[in-house]
Amino acid sequence: SVSRVAAAACMRLANLCIEVQNRQLAAGAGAIEAIVAAMQAHPQVAGVQEDGCRALRNVCSGNDDAGLARKQRAADAGAIEAIVAAMQAHP
């Protein structure tokens, strides 16, 4: 199903972005916006929400200028609202 693909993609991004060098590559490829879109498209699918949150955490990790820019990009993309919605839908 589409939601399984979304969850799997988020999980793969989360795993790839454990590595520091992949975080900026993923963000540059549009991963942040894609993760948020997947979370918004599948709000009742716990796996998408869980893996989406994990992927956002890993992509946005880092306190250097690039990491701070990724955090701001995530906020601008609606990540905060998506994470809050996930917490509310799956307490």
PDB file of C-alpha atoms in Angstrom:
ATOM      1  CA  SER A   1       0.000   0.000   0.000  1.00  0.00           C
ATOM      2  CA  VAL A   2       1.004   3.626  -0.370  1.00  0.00           C
ATOM      3  CA  SER A   3       1.302   4.115   3.379  1.00  0.00           C
ATOM      4  CA  ARG A   4       3.687   1.155   3.672  1.00  0.00           C
ATOM      5  CA  VAL A   5       5.896   2.679   0.982  1.00  0.00           C
ATOM      6  CA  ALA A   6       5.834   6.029   2.812  1.00  0.00           C
ATOM      7  CA  ALA A   7       6.775   4.383   6.110  1.00  0.00           C
ATOM      8  CA  ALA A   8       9.558   2.384   4.474  1.00  0.00           C
ATOM      9  CA  ALA A   9      10.925   5.485   2.729  1.00  0.00           C
ATOM     10  CA  CYS A  10      10.931   7.426   5.999  1.00  0.00           C
ATOM     11  CA  MET A  11      12.679   4.542   7.741  1.00  0.00           C
ATOM     12  CA  ARG A  12      15.350   4.397   5.032  1.00  0.00           C
ATOM     13  CA  LEU A  13      15.923   8.144   5.230  1.00  0.00           C
ATOM     14  CA  ALA A  14      16.203   7.896   9.003  1.00  0.00           C
ATOM     15  CA  ASN A  15      18.823   5.174   8.660  1.00  0.00           C
ATOM     16  CA  LEU A  16      20.773   6.987   5.939  1.00  0.00           C
ATOM     17  CA  CYS A  17      20.809  10.213   7.920  1.00  0.00           C
ATOM     18  CA  ILE A  18      22.458   8.657  10.924  1.00  0.00           C
ATOM     19  CA  GLU A  19      25.577   9.429   8.876  1.00  0.00           C
ATOM     20  CA  VAL A  20      26.448  13.123   9.093  1.00  0.00           C
ATOM     21  CA  GLN A  21      27.446  13.433   5.439  1.00  0.00           C
ATOM     22  CA  ASN A  22      24.008  12.237   4.261  1.00  0.00           C
ATOM     23  CA  ARG A  23      21.958  14.834   6.153  1.00  0.00           C
ATOM     24  CA  GLN A  24      22.643  17.763   3.853  1.00  0.00           C
ATOM     25  CA  LEU A  25      22.344  15.559   0.766  1.00  0.00           C
ATOM     26  CA  ALA A  26      18.917  14.373   1.904  1.00  0.00           C
ATOM     27  CA  ALA A  27      17.761  17.895   2.718  1.00  0.00           C
ATOM     28  CA  GLY A  28      19.013  19.154  -0.630  1.00  0.00           C
ATOM     29  CA  ALA A  29      17.044  16.419  -2.377  1.00  0.00           C
ATOM     30  CA  GLY A  30      13.825  17.558  -0.691  1.00  0.00           C
ATOM     31  CA  ALA A  31      13.668  14.915   2.022  1.00  0.00           C
ATOM     32  CA  ILE A  32      12.365  17.260   4.709  1.00  0.00           C
ATOM     33  CA  GLU A  33       9.383  18.349   2.644  1.00  0.00           C
ATOM     34  CA  ALA A  34       8.747  14.773   1.463  1.00  0.00           C
ATOM     35  CA  ILE A  35       8.739  13.457   5.031  1.00  0.00           C
ATOM     36  CA  VAL A  36       6.301  16.138   6.170  1.00  0.00           C
ATOM     37  CA  ALA A  37       4.088  15.439   3.140  1.00  0.00           C
ATOM     38  CA  ALA A  38       4.044  11.716   3.944  1.00  0.00           C
ATOM     39  CA  MET A  39       3.100  12.426   7.554  1.00  0.00           C
ATOM     40  CA  GLN A  40       0.321  14.774   6.437  1.00  0.00           C
ATOM     41  CA  ALA A  41      -0.982  12.291   3.851  1.00  0.00           C
ATOM     42  CA  HIS A  42      -1.160   9.380   6.323  1.00  0.00           C
ATOM     43  CA  PRO A  43      -2.088  10.872   9.709  1.00  0.00           C
ATOM     44  CA  GLN A  44      -3.749   7.726  11.039  1.00  0.00           C
ATOM     45  CA  VAL A  45      -0.937   5.341  10.071  1.00  0.00           C
ATOM     46  CA  ALA A  46       1.243   5.003  13.147  1.00  0.00           C
ATOM     47  CA  GLY A  47       4.186   3.570  11.216  1.00  0.00           C
ATOM     48  CA  VAL A  48       4.376   6.578   8.904  1.00  0.00           C
ATOM     49  CA  GLN A  49       4.191   8.936  11.869  1.00  0.00           C
ATOM     50  CA  GLU A  50       6.812   7.078  13.875  1.00  0.00           C
ATOM     51  CA  ASP A  51       9.252   6.673  11.001  1.00  0.00           C
ATOM     52  CA  GLY A  52       8.572  10.235   9.831  1.00  0.00           C
ATOM     53  CA  CYS A  53       9.471  11.612  13.252  1.00  0.00           C
ATOM     54  CA  ARG A  54      12.606   9.492  13.345  1.00  0.00           C
ATOM     55  CA  ALA A  55      13.602  10.631   9.854  1.00  0.00           C
ATOM     56  CA  LEU A  56      13.049  14.297  10.716  1.00  0.00           C
ATOM     57  CA  ARG A  57      15.136  13.889  13.865  1.00  0.00           C
ATOM     58  CA  ASN A  58      18.044  12.419  11.926  1.00  0.00           C
ATOM     59  CA  VAL A  59      17.887  14.730   8.897  1.00  0.00           C
ATOM     60  CA  CYS A  60      17.702  17.796  11.164  1.00  0.00           C
ATOM     61  CA  SER A  61      20.401  16.668  13.558  1.00  0.00           C
ATOM     62  CA  GLY A  62      23.427  18.897  14.006  1.00  0.00           C
ATOM     63  CA  ASN A  63      24.196  22.214  15.674  1.00  0.00           C
ATOM     64  CA  ASP A  64      26.409  23.665  12.961  1.00  0.00           C
ATOM     65  CA  ASP A  65      25.056  26.273  10.539  1.00  0.00           C
ATOM     66  CA  ALA A  66      23.828  23.577   8.137  1.00  0.00           C
ATOM     67  CA  GLY A  67      22.019  21.730  10.937  1.00  0.00           C
ATOM     68  CA  LEU A  68      20.358  24.914  12.134  1.00  0.00           C
ATOM     69  CA  ALA A  69      19.286  25.678   8.560  1.00  0.00           C
ATOM     70  CA  ARG A  70      17.779  22.179   8.230  1.00  0.00           C
ATOM     71  CA  LYS A  71      15.861  22.708  11.470  1.00  0.00           C
ATOM     72  CA  GLN A  72      14.493  26.000  10.170  1.00  0.00           C
ATOM     73  CA  ARG A  73      13.629  24.392   6.834  1.00  0.00           C
ATOM     74  CA  ALA A  74      11.710  21.665   8.689  1.00  0.00           C
ATOM     75  CA  ALA A  75       9.798  24.252  10.699  1.00  0.00           C
ATOM     76  CA  ASP A  76       8.994  26.174   7.521  1.00  0.00           C
ATOM     77  CA  ALA A  77       7.787  22.949   5.876  1.00  0.00           C
ATOM     78  CA  GLY A  78       5.270  22.285   8.667  1.00  0.00           C
ATOM     79  CA  ALA A  79       7.239  19.663  10.571  1.00  0.00           C
ATOM     80  CA  ILE A  80       6.317  21.019  13.998  1.00  0.00           C
ATOM     81  CA  GLU A  81       2.611  20.845  13.214  1.00  0.00           C
ATOM     82  CA  ALA A  82       3.019  17.366  11.693  1.00  0.00           C
ATOM     83  CA  ILE A  83       4.825  16.085  14.788  1.00  0.00           C
ATOM     84  CA  VAL A  84       2.215  17.572  17.140  1.00  0.00           C
ATOM     85  CA  ALA A  85      -0.566  16.030  15.024  1.00  0.00           C
ATOM     86  CA  ALA A  86       1.190  12.655  15.204  1.00  0.00           C
ATOM     87  CA  MET A  87       1.432  12.893  18.980  1.00  0.00           C
ATOM     88  CA  GLN A  88      -2.243  13.774  19.235  1.00  0.00           C
ATOM     89  CA  ALA A  89      -3.378  11.006  16.876  1.00  0.00           C
ATOM     90  CA  HIS A  90      -1.166   8.362  18.503  1.00  0.00           C
ATOM     91  CA  PRO A  91      -0.905   9.188  22.212  1.00  0.00           C
TER      92      PRO A  91
END
